Tab-separated table of C-alpha atoms in Angstrom:
chain	number	residue	atom	x	y	z
A	103	MET	CA	0.000	-0.117	-0.086
A	104	TYR	CA	1.377	3.510	-0.886
A	105	ASP	CA	0.552	6.635	0.529
A	106	VAL	CA	0.533	8.247	-2.784
A	107	VAL	CA	0.871	7.281	-6.363
A	108	ILE	CA	2.017	10.035	-8.955
A	109	ILE	CA	0.968	9.630	-12.554
A	110	GLY	CA	3.561	11.492	-14.437
A	111	ALA	CA	7.251	12.222	-13.874
A	112	GLY	CA	7.444	15.830	-15.203
A	113	ALA	CA	8.400	18.892	-13.581
A	114	SER	CA	5.229	18.867	-11.270
A	115	GLY	CA	5.154	15.247	-10.728
A	116	MET	CA	8.872	15.047	-9.539
A	117	MET	CA	8.620	18.188	-7.540
A	118	ALA	CA	5.482	16.298	-5.839
A	119	ALA	CA	7.360	13.034	-5.382
A	120	GLY	CA	10.285	14.799	-3.684
A	121	ARG	CA	8.223	16.769	-1.319
A	122	ALA	CA	5.990	13.796	-0.396
A	123	ALA	CA	8.895	11.334	0.173
A	124	SER	CA	10.912	13.780	2.025
A	125	GLU	CA	7.969	14.044	4.552
A	126	GLY	CA	8.164	10.240	5.184
A	127	ARG	CA	5.379	9.120	2.888
A	128	LYS	CA	5.848	5.971	0.768
A	129	VAL	CA	5.662	7.157	-3.045
A	130	LEU	CA	5.445	5.724	-6.318
A	131	VAL	CA	5.806	7.636	-9.615
A	132	ILE	CA	4.379	6.099	-12.746
A	133	GLU	CA	5.979	7.353	-15.848
A	134	LYS	CA	5.007	5.904	-19.467
A	135	MET	CA	8.414	7.369	-21.117
A	136	GLU	CA	11.856	5.661	-20.507
A	137	LYS	CA	13.058	8.548	-18.171
A	138	ALA	CA	11.925	11.348	-16.006
A	139	GLY	CA	11.485	14.886	-17.191
A	140	ARG	CA	11.371	14.499	-20.972
A	141	LYS	CA	9.628	17.579	-21.505
A	142	VAL	CA	11.799	19.452	-19.044
A	143	ARG	CA	14.934	18.127	-20.924
A	144	ILE	CA	13.911	20.026	-24.215
A	145	THR	CA	12.180	23.038	-22.828
A	146	GLY	CA	13.588	26.530	-23.583
A	147	LYS	CA	15.339	24.989	-26.723
A	148	GLY	CA	17.283	22.727	-24.382
A	149	ARG	CA	18.272	25.520	-21.758
A	150	CYS	CA	15.206	25.408	-19.587
A	151	ASN	CA	13.805	28.868	-18.232
A	152	VAL	CA	13.374	27.633	-14.911
A	153	THR	CA	11.529	30.633	-13.453
A	154	ASN	CA	11.387	34.495	-13.429
A	155	THR	CA	12.444	36.799	-10.804
A	156	ARG	CA	9.640	39.396	-11.151
A	157	GLU	CA	7.830	40.397	-7.999
A	158	ARG	CA	4.726	38.669	-7.026
A	159	ASP	CA	1.967	40.775	-8.288
A	160	GLU	CA	4.004	41.479	-11.676
A	161	PHE	CA	4.711	37.775	-11.817
A	162	LEU	CA	1.068	36.664	-11.455
A	163	SER	CA	0.052	39.299	-14.195
A	164	HIS	CA	1.674	36.840	-16.805
A	165	VAL	CA	-0.517	34.049	-15.737
A	166	ARG	CA	-3.400	34.201	-18.405
A	167	ALA	CA	-5.855	31.547	-16.952
A	168	GLY	CA	-6.404	30.454	-13.455
A	169	ARG	CA	-4.544	33.330	-11.919
A	170	GLU	CA	-6.208	33.663	-8.761
A	171	PHE	CA	-6.285	30.212	-8.158
A	172	PHE	CA	-2.679	29.788	-8.840
A	173	ALA	CA	-1.923	32.366	-6.542
A	174	ARG	CA	-2.415	30.265	-3.518
A	175	SER	CA	0.169	27.735	-4.665
A	176	PHE	CA	2.713	30.632	-5.642
A	177	ASP	CA	2.391	31.981	-2.107
A	178	ARG	CA	3.355	28.765	-0.730
A	179	PHE	CA	6.186	28.084	-2.944
A	180	ASP	CA	7.147	31.041	-4.987
A	181	ASN	CA	9.962	32.099	-7.444
A	182	ARG	CA	12.266	32.866	-4.785
A	183	ALA	CA	11.685	29.232	-3.216
A	184	VAL	CA	12.271	27.630	-6.552
A	185	ILE	CA	15.666	29.450	-6.854
A	186	ARG	CA	16.622	28.356	-3.415
A	187	PHE	CA	15.488	24.740	-4.151
A	188	PHE	CA	17.812	24.489	-7.099
A	189	ARG	CA	20.571	26.097	-5.426
A	190	ASP	CA	20.241	23.667	-2.452
A	191	GLU	CA	20.131	20.854	-5.041
A	192	GLY	CA	23.606	22.021	-6.445
A	193	VAL	CA	22.418	23.648	-9.546
A	194	LYS	CA	24.107	26.728	-10.323
A	195	LEU	CA	21.737	29.385	-11.852
A	196	ALA	CA	22.180	32.374	-14.336
A	197	PHE	CA	20.080	35.517	-14.472
A	198	GLU	CA	19.192	36.898	-17.964
A	199	ARG	CA	17.363	39.821	-19.482
A	200	GLY	CA	13.698	39.812	-18.997
A	201	GLU	CA	14.149	38.579	-15.333
A	202	ARG	CA	14.568	35.014	-16.662
A	203	VAL	CA	16.360	32.152	-14.764
A	204	PHE	CA	18.261	29.514	-16.388
A	205	PRO	CA	20.840	26.835	-15.229
A	206	ASP	CA	24.311	28.293	-15.649
A	207	SER	CA	25.280	25.432	-17.578
A	208	GLY	CA	22.629	25.996	-20.287
A	209	LYS	CA	21.486	22.487	-19.929
A	210	ALA	CA	17.979	21.643	-19.244
A	211	TRP	CA	19.084	18.247	-18.354
A	212	ASP	CA	20.564	19.621	-15.062
A	213	ILE	CA	17.336	20.863	-13.971
A	214	ALA	CA	15.430	17.411	-14.804
A	215	ASN	CA	18.089	15.323	-13.045
A	216	ALA	CA	18.073	17.764	-10.054
A	217	LEU	CA	14.323	17.078	-9.824
A	218	TYR	CA	14.686	13.351	-10.164
A	219	GLU	CA	17.313	13.000	-7.628
A	220	TYR	CA	15.336	15.051	-5.261
A	221	GLY	CA	12.681	12.462	-5.317
A	222	ALA	CA	14.779	9.325	-5.769
A	223	GLU	CA	17.054	10.164	-2.836
A	224	ALA	CA	14.058	10.923	-0.591
A	225	GLY	CA	12.943	7.438	-1.265
A	226	ALA	CA	10.223	7.841	-4.099
A	227	GLU	CA	10.073	4.792	-6.175
A	228	PHE	CA	9.838	5.221	-9.973
A	229	MET	CA	8.450	2.823	-12.705
A	230	PHE	CA	9.161	3.669	-16.203
A	231	HIS	CA	7.613	2.434	-19.517
A	232	THR	CA	4.470	2.084	-17.400
A	233	THR	CA	1.112	3.471	-18.263
A	234	ALA	CA	-1.727	4.297	-15.844
A	235	THR	CA	-4.930	3.081	-17.351
A	236	GLY	CA	-7.439	4.065	-14.503
A	237	ILE	CA	-8.007	5.297	-10.960
A	238	ARG	CA	-9.877	3.266	-8.696
A	239	THR	CA	-12.335	4.771	-5.932
A	240	VAL	CA	-14.794	3.454	-3.635
A	241	ALA	CA	-17.489	5.680	-2.170
A	242	GLY	CA	-15.961	8.676	-3.537
A	243	LYS	CA	-12.332	8.013	-2.196
A	244	VAL	CA	-9.210	6.907	-4.153
A	245	THR	CA	-8.355	3.324	-3.331
A	246	GLY	CA	-5.627	2.490	-6.067
A	247	VAL	CA	-4.238	2.930	-9.701
A	248	ASP	CA	-4.418	0.399	-12.492
A	249	ILE	CA	-1.282	0.031	-14.619
A	250	ARG	CA	0.146	-1.589	-17.610
A	251	THR	CA	3.826	-2.604	-17.706
A	252	ARG	CA	5.880	-2.302	-20.751
A	253	LYS	CA	5.633	-5.848	-21.511
A	254	GLY	CA	1.733	-5.367	-21.256
A	255	TYR	CA	1.038	-6.993	-17.994
A	256	GLU	CA	-1.948	-5.414	-16.244
A	257	ARG	CA	-1.495	-4.818	-12.401
A	258	LYS	CA	-3.348	-3.049	-9.657
A	259	VAL	CA	-1.670	-0.832	-7.211
A	260	ASP	CA	-3.336	0.170	-3.860
A	261	CYS	CA	-2.784	3.533	-2.443
A	262	ARG	CA	-4.568	6.197	-0.298
A	263	ASN	CA	-3.820	9.111	-2.585
A	264	VAL	CA	-3.232	9.843	-6.238
A	265	ILE	CA	-1.643	12.972	-7.789
A	266	ILE	CA	-2.432	13.323	-11.533
A	267	ALA	CA	0.625	15.277	-13.023
A	268	THR	CA	0.509	14.101	-16.564
A	269	GLY	CA	0.921	17.306	-18.289
A	270	GLY	CA	-1.126	18.636	-21.012
A	271	ALA	CA	-1.289	17.675	-24.640
A	272	SER	CA	1.715	19.647	-26.116
A	273	TYR	CA	4.758	17.960	-27.192
A	274	PRO	CA	3.113	14.497	-27.245
A	275	ALA	CA	6.264	12.843	-28.055
A	276	THR	CA	7.570	13.444	-24.567
A	277	GLY	CA	4.598	11.755	-23.029
A	278	SER	CA	2.074	14.479	-22.733
A	279	THR	CA	-0.766	12.878	-24.497
A	280	GLY	CA	-3.738	14.222	-22.545
A	281	ASP	CA	-4.392	11.326	-20.255
A	282	GLY	CA	-4.983	13.357	-17.355
A	283	TYR	CA	-8.068	14.894	-18.932
A	284	ILE	CA	-9.476	11.411	-19.509
A	285	PHE	CA	-9.008	10.434	-15.865
A	286	ALA	CA	-10.579	13.726	-14.629
A	287	ASP	CA	-13.450	13.508	-16.884
A	288	ARG	CA	-14.154	9.683	-15.870
A	289	LEU	CA	-14.445	10.834	-12.365
A	290	GLY	CA	-16.754	13.656	-12.989
A	291	HIS	CA	-14.517	16.786	-13.347
A	292	ARG	CA	-15.128	19.377	-15.946
A	293	VAL	CA	-12.470	20.006	-18.443
A	294	GLU	CA	-12.248	23.155	-20.045
A	295	SER	CA	-11.620	23.073	-23.987
A	296	VAL	CA	-8.089	22.255	-24.562
A	297	ARG	CA	-5.989	23.965	-27.337
A	298	PRO	CA	-2.436	24.753	-28.166
A	299	ALA	CA	-0.714	27.780	-26.591
A	300	LEU	CA	2.590	29.467	-27.052
A	301	VAL	CA	2.549	28.171	-30.595
A	302	PRO	CA	3.741	29.497	-33.988
A	303	LEU	CA	1.039	31.002	-36.114
A	304	VAL	CA	0.727	30.288	-39.727
A	305	ALA	CA	0.303	33.258	-41.970
A	306	GLY	CA	-1.985	33.739	-44.947
A	307	GLY	CA	-0.822	35.365	-48.368
A	308	ASP	CA	2.729	35.231	-49.448
A	309	ILE	CA	4.546	37.819	-47.330
A	310	ALA	CA	5.800	35.366	-44.612
A	311	ARG	CA	6.656	32.739	-47.266
A	312	ARG	CA	8.907	35.300	-49.014
A	313	LEU	CA	10.432	36.438	-45.651
A	314	ARG	CA	11.278	33.122	-44.386
A	315	GLY	CA	14.404	32.984	-42.403
A	316	VAL	CA	14.186	36.816	-41.501
A	317	LYS	CA	14.473	37.575	-37.806
A	318	LEU	CA	13.278	40.913	-36.559
A	319	LYS	CA	14.311	42.469	-33.223
A	320	ASN	CA	12.748	45.346	-31.494
A	321	THR	CA	9.718	44.881	-33.276
A	322	GLY	CA	6.072	45.835	-32.176
A	323	VAL	CA	3.371	43.456	-33.084
A	324	THR	CA	-0.162	44.324	-32.613
A	325	LEU	CA	-2.904	41.393	-32.685
A	326	LEU	CA	-6.069	42.384	-34.600
A	327	VAL	CA	-9.225	40.413	-34.173
A	328	ASP	CA	-11.955	41.490	-36.794
A	329	GLY	CA	-9.933	44.514	-37.554
A	330	GLN	CA	-9.581	45.838	-33.931
A	331	ALA	CA	-6.500	45.851	-31.902
A	332	VAL	CA	-6.857	43.453	-29.015
A	333	ALA	CA	-3.089	42.903	-27.663
A	334	ARG	CA	0.424	44.379	-28.432
A	335	GLU	CA	3.807	42.998	-27.699
A	336	HIS	CA	7.463	44.174	-28.413
A	337	GLY	CA	10.534	42.082	-28.895
A	338	GLU	CA	11.742	39.383	-31.236
A	339	MET	CA	10.013	37.575	-34.017
A	340	GLU	CA	10.955	35.403	-36.841
A	341	PHE	CA	9.528	34.298	-40.355
A	342	GLY	CA	10.190	30.599	-39.593
A	343	SER	CA	9.787	27.438	-41.787
A	344	ARG	CA	6.763	26.606	-39.596
A	345	GLY	CA	5.154	30.013	-39.765
A	346	LEU	CA	5.360	33.088	-37.502
A	347	GLU	CA	7.451	32.384	-34.564
A	348	GLY	CA	9.460	34.112	-31.812
A	349	ALA	CA	8.785	35.323	-28.217
A	350	VAL	CA	6.417	38.084	-29.477
A	351	ILE	CA	4.327	35.607	-31.447
A	352	LEU	CA	4.155	33.081	-28.696
A	353	ARG	CA	2.823	35.643	-26.295
A	354	LEU	CA	0.262	36.669	-28.678
A	355	SER	CA	-0.699	33.259	-29.795
A	356	ARG	CA	-3.072	32.420	-27.146
A	357	MET	CA	-5.445	35.022	-27.972
A	358	ALA	CA	-4.855	34.531	-31.678
A	359	VAL	CA	-5.740	30.635	-31.172
A	360	ASP	CA	-9.085	31.441	-29.407
A	361	ALA	CA	-10.202	33.978	-32.053
A	362	LEU	CA	-9.320	31.544	-34.890
A	363	ILE	CA	-11.402	28.878	-33.184
A	364	GLU	CA	-14.060	31.105	-33.040
A	365	GLU	CA	-13.664	31.697	-36.880
A	366	ARG	CA	-12.892	35.318	-36.522
A	367	GLN	CA	-10.631	37.288	-38.740
A	368	VAL	CA	-7.087	37.590	-37.287
A	369	ALA	CA	-4.119	39.601	-38.410
A	370	LEU	CA	-0.793	40.939	-37.096
A	371	GLY	CA	0.345	44.435	-37.587
A	372	LEU	CA	4.133	44.796	-37.708
A	373	ASP	CA	5.602	48.016	-36.288
A	374	LEU	CA	9.104	48.049	-38.018
A	375	LYS	CA	10.116	51.430	-36.705
A	376	THR	CA	8.981	51.419	-32.935
A	377	ALA	CA	11.230	54.478	-31.857
A	378	LEU	CA	9.763	56.659	-34.769
A	379	ASP	CA	6.195	57.940	-35.435
A	380	ILE	CA	5.053	58.523	-38.981
A	381	PRO	CA	5.943	62.430	-39.244
A	382	THR	CA	9.445	61.495	-38.315
A	383	ILE	CA	9.590	58.795	-40.974
A	384	VAL	CA	8.303	61.118	-43.438
A	385	ALA	CA	10.764	63.833	-42.610
A	386	ARG	CA	13.725	61.187	-42.540
A	387	ILE	CA	12.672	60.202	-46.368
A	388	GLY	CA	12.714	63.722	-47.130
A	389	ARG	CA	16.197	64.120	-45.726
A	390	GLU	CA	17.466	60.907	-47.671
A	391	VAL	CA	15.986	62.275	-51.062
A	392	GLU	CA	17.540	65.590	-50.572
A	393	ALA	CA	21.127	64.053	-49.698
A	394	ASP	CA	21.203	61.892	-52.763
A	395	GLY	CA	19.654	63.112	-56.077
A	396	GLU	CA	20.485	59.803	-57.757
A	397	LEU	CA	18.653	57.704	-55.004
A	398	THR	CA	15.912	55.012	-56.248
A	399	VAL	CA	12.925	53.903	-54.536
A	400	LEU	CA	14.784	50.740	-53.972
A	401	GLY	CA	17.808	52.465	-52.479
A	402	LEU	CA	15.584	54.408	-50.239
A	403	VAL	CA	13.717	51.468	-48.911
A	404	ARG	CA	17.152	49.696	-48.215
A	405	LYS	CA	18.084	52.546	-46.005
A	406	LEU	CA	14.895	51.792	-44.035
A	407	LEU	CA	14.875	48.035	-43.750
A	408	PRO	CA	16.857	45.000	-43.672
A	409	ALA	CA	17.779	43.825	-47.212
A	410	PRO	CA	15.600	40.575	-47.376
A	411	MET	CA	12.492	42.837	-46.465
A	412	VAL	CA	13.101	45.291	-49.361
A	413	PRO	CA	11.504	43.714	-52.340
A	414	VAL	CA	8.423	42.363	-50.364
A	415	PHE	CA	8.068	45.792	-48.974
A	416	CYS	CA	8.093	47.349	-52.240
A	417	ASP	CA	5.657	45.200	-53.645
A	418	THR	CA	3.377	45.428	-50.708
A	419	ALA	CA	3.586	49.212	-51.085
A	420	SER	CA	2.886	49.125	-54.803
A	421	LEU	CA	6.210	51.164	-55.300
A	422	GLN	CA	8.214	51.158	-58.629
A	423	ALA	CA	11.735	50.157	-57.199
A	424	GLU	CA	13.816	51.663	-59.983
A	425	ALA	CA	11.951	54.962	-59.988
A	426	PRO	CA	13.847	58.058	-58.659
A	427	ALA	CA	13.020	58.551	-54.984
A	428	ALA	CA	12.552	62.131	-55.848
A	429	SER	CA	9.436	61.294	-57.775
A	430	LEU	CA	7.678	59.928	-54.635
A	431	THR	CA	4.738	62.217	-53.882
A	432	ASP	CA	3.877	63.301	-50.292
A	433	GLU	CA	1.204	60.618	-50.543
A	434	ASP	CA	3.597	58.060	-51.412
A	435	ARG	CA	5.860	59.031	-48.547
A	436	GLU	CA	2.839	58.980	-46.244
A	437	ARG	CA	1.988	55.581	-47.456
A	438	ILE	CA	5.508	54.054	-46.946
A	439	ALA	CA	5.633	55.625	-43.508
A	440	ALA	CA	2.370	54.089	-42.642
A	441	LEU	CA	3.341	50.722	-43.918
A	442	LEU	CA	6.334	50.698	-41.897
A	443	LYS	CA	4.533	51.337	-38.612
A	444	ASP	CA	1.688	48.855	-39.801
A	445	LEU	CA	2.470	45.961	-41.903
A	446	ARG	CA	-0.191	43.689	-42.080
A	447	ILE	CA	0.007	40.019	-42.078
A	448	GLU	CA	-3.219	37.589	-42.086
A	449	VAL	CA	-3.025	34.788	-39.682
A	450	ALA	CA	-4.602	31.692	-41.397
A	451	ASP	CA	-4.140	29.090	-38.768
A	452	TYR	CA	-1.981	27.970	-35.791
A	453	GLY	CA	0.474	25.404	-35.168
A	454	PRO	CA	-0.461	21.965	-33.810
A	455	PHE	CA	0.028	20.431	-30.353
A	456	GLU	CA	3.619	18.976	-31.473
A	457	GLU	CA	4.703	22.642	-31.922
A	458	ALA	CA	3.069	24.069	-28.761
A	459	VAL	CA	5.147	25.014	-25.736
A	460	ILE	CA	2.283	24.580	-23.425
A	461	THR	CA	-1.655	23.625	-23.634
A	462	ALA	CA	-4.484	26.086	-22.840
A	463	GLY	CA	-7.546	24.639	-21.077
A	464	GLY	CA	-7.580	21.626	-18.756
A	465	VAL	CA	-9.198	20.331	-15.543
A	466	ASP	CA	-11.555	23.173	-14.376
A	467	THR	CA	-10.020	24.673	-11.220
A	468	ALA	CA	-13.484	25.118	-9.829
A	469	ASP	CA	-13.493	21.530	-8.965
A	470	ILE	CA	-10.162	21.564	-7.189
A	471	ASP	CA	-9.362	23.145	-3.545
A	472	PRO	CA	-6.977	25.885	-4.400
A	473	GLU	CA	-5.339	25.381	-0.905
A	474	THR	CA	-4.494	21.752	-1.197
A	475	LEU	CA	-5.051	20.949	-4.880
A	476	GLU	CA	-7.313	17.981	-3.874
A	477	SER	CA	-10.449	17.368	-5.903
A	478	ARG	CA	-13.593	18.446	-4.368
A	479	LEU	CA	-15.161	15.590	-6.047
A	480	VAL	CA	-13.090	12.451	-4.926
A	481	LYS	CA	-11.177	12.420	-1.636
A	482	GLY	CA	-7.442	11.669	-1.909
A	483	LEU	CA	-7.299	12.817	-5.558
A	484	TYR	CA	-5.032	15.874	-6.260
A	485	PHE	CA	-3.839	17.526	-9.497
A	486	ALA	CA	-0.559	19.385	-10.407
A	487	GLY	CA	0.943	21.137	-13.476
A	488	GLU	CA	-0.272	21.564	-16.948
A	489	VAL	CA	-3.104	19.242	-16.516
A	490	LEU	CA	-4.931	22.114	-14.682
A	491	ASP	CA	-6.693	24.783	-16.525
A	492	ILE	CA	-3.675	27.409	-15.790
A	493	ASP	CA	-1.362	28.800	-18.410
A	494	ALA	CA	0.926	31.733	-18.534
A	495	ASP	CA	3.258	33.717	-20.913
A	496	THR	CA	6.735	32.435	-21.935
A	497	GLY	CA	9.657	33.391	-19.809
A	498	GLY	CA	9.708	30.854	-16.849
A	499	TYR	CA	6.281	31.363	-15.901
A	500	ASN	CA	4.846	28.019	-16.798
A	501	LEU	CA	7.580	26.127	-15.313
A	502	GLN	CA	6.864	27.909	-12.084
A	503	VAL	CA	3.112	26.815	-12.184
A	504	ALA	CA	4.365	23.338	-12.325
A	505	PHE	CA	6.862	23.623	-9.574
A	506	SER	CA	4.461	25.538	-7.189
A	507	THR	CA	1.557	23.268	-7.632
A	508	GLY	CA	3.714	20.186	-7.584
A	509	TYR	CA	4.984	21.299	-4.228
A	510	VAL	CA	1.575	22.011	-2.878
A	511	ALA	CA	0.175	18.652	-4.021
A	512	GLY	CA	3.066	16.913	-2.706
A	513	GLY	CA	2.255	18.121	0.645
A	514	LEU	CA	-1.172	16.215	0.496
A	515	GLY	CA	-3.019	18.803	2.236
A	516	GLY	CA	-0.397	19.566	4.832
A	517	GLY	CA	1.135	23.220	5.272
A	518	ARG	CA	4.584	24.654	4.445
């Protein structure tokens, strides 16, 4: 008989296992993959953005769904506590722009290994290549878990508590295939619509295709839904092989995905000259023309944009590239300036779960006690991590959600 069986050896599951075992509980962790922390090992392009050092209220402002619910877990095990935890586990940390925290080695494996060792050294048992197939209950209380081993043998494991830490549906190759939603639904919990979040966007038209490989810094991007601006971000983006990518796009993707699901018109407006307003750009065009009487329209645009963008911009603005820049009318100059401040790109679709950093939606937090993360419907059943309807911006916020909720669930109703 185990005190607790944890389904999933990801960030939240391993944190829960370590805490529960360190407090003297008999713990079993069930993981379908061959090792613990598969998704942790590839997060942040293999570097692992562990958390973010922003102050409490600013940190929580980056949690997009389930903010008030998550605040209870954050207050129990916040970003400062996560930093202390990994330092205590022997992981040196580095602090980078945007208040982001990474392992100093630049290797996400160091984070995954520290989490695994935290649980294993405290006495938690791990079963790999093992799938949970069901959660058994009697009279509304957990009694055990049904499992299937790698060789296909079916077993019953008796336990007093279960923590579902199966992750979401993003990066399914790492084992996050939505199993937790099925368990929750079978036991009567509501599951909010699951969709990709922090995901590349697919552009319509040919602008993005022609700009493939171009990376932009210090770019302002406005998300427009049915022609109305609904959000704006500033930073880096890329015209990638899979669509529109980069930190700015990921931050805007959640709202874009929801709008696309509702079959609304979605577009992005790129501000390519964030430090300048339209009159200032028009004045600069005038100075460039006056300074060089031989300047062509193509040469003028080259002074304003990275080379790969020049032909695309000229075509979009309906400019005669070889015409003398001096021939541009006042209206032409205004049009060029306006397009530099708002280059529109239609958004036709979004990437699949295989390309999503996290999952939006999940187990409805109304069915969960925010103080303990225990189900309000089934005694002895707890939830942690991405399986819950909590999601946040890119920048270390989502791993913090996993660590905080894993820590609280691992306490199984106890205090700090």
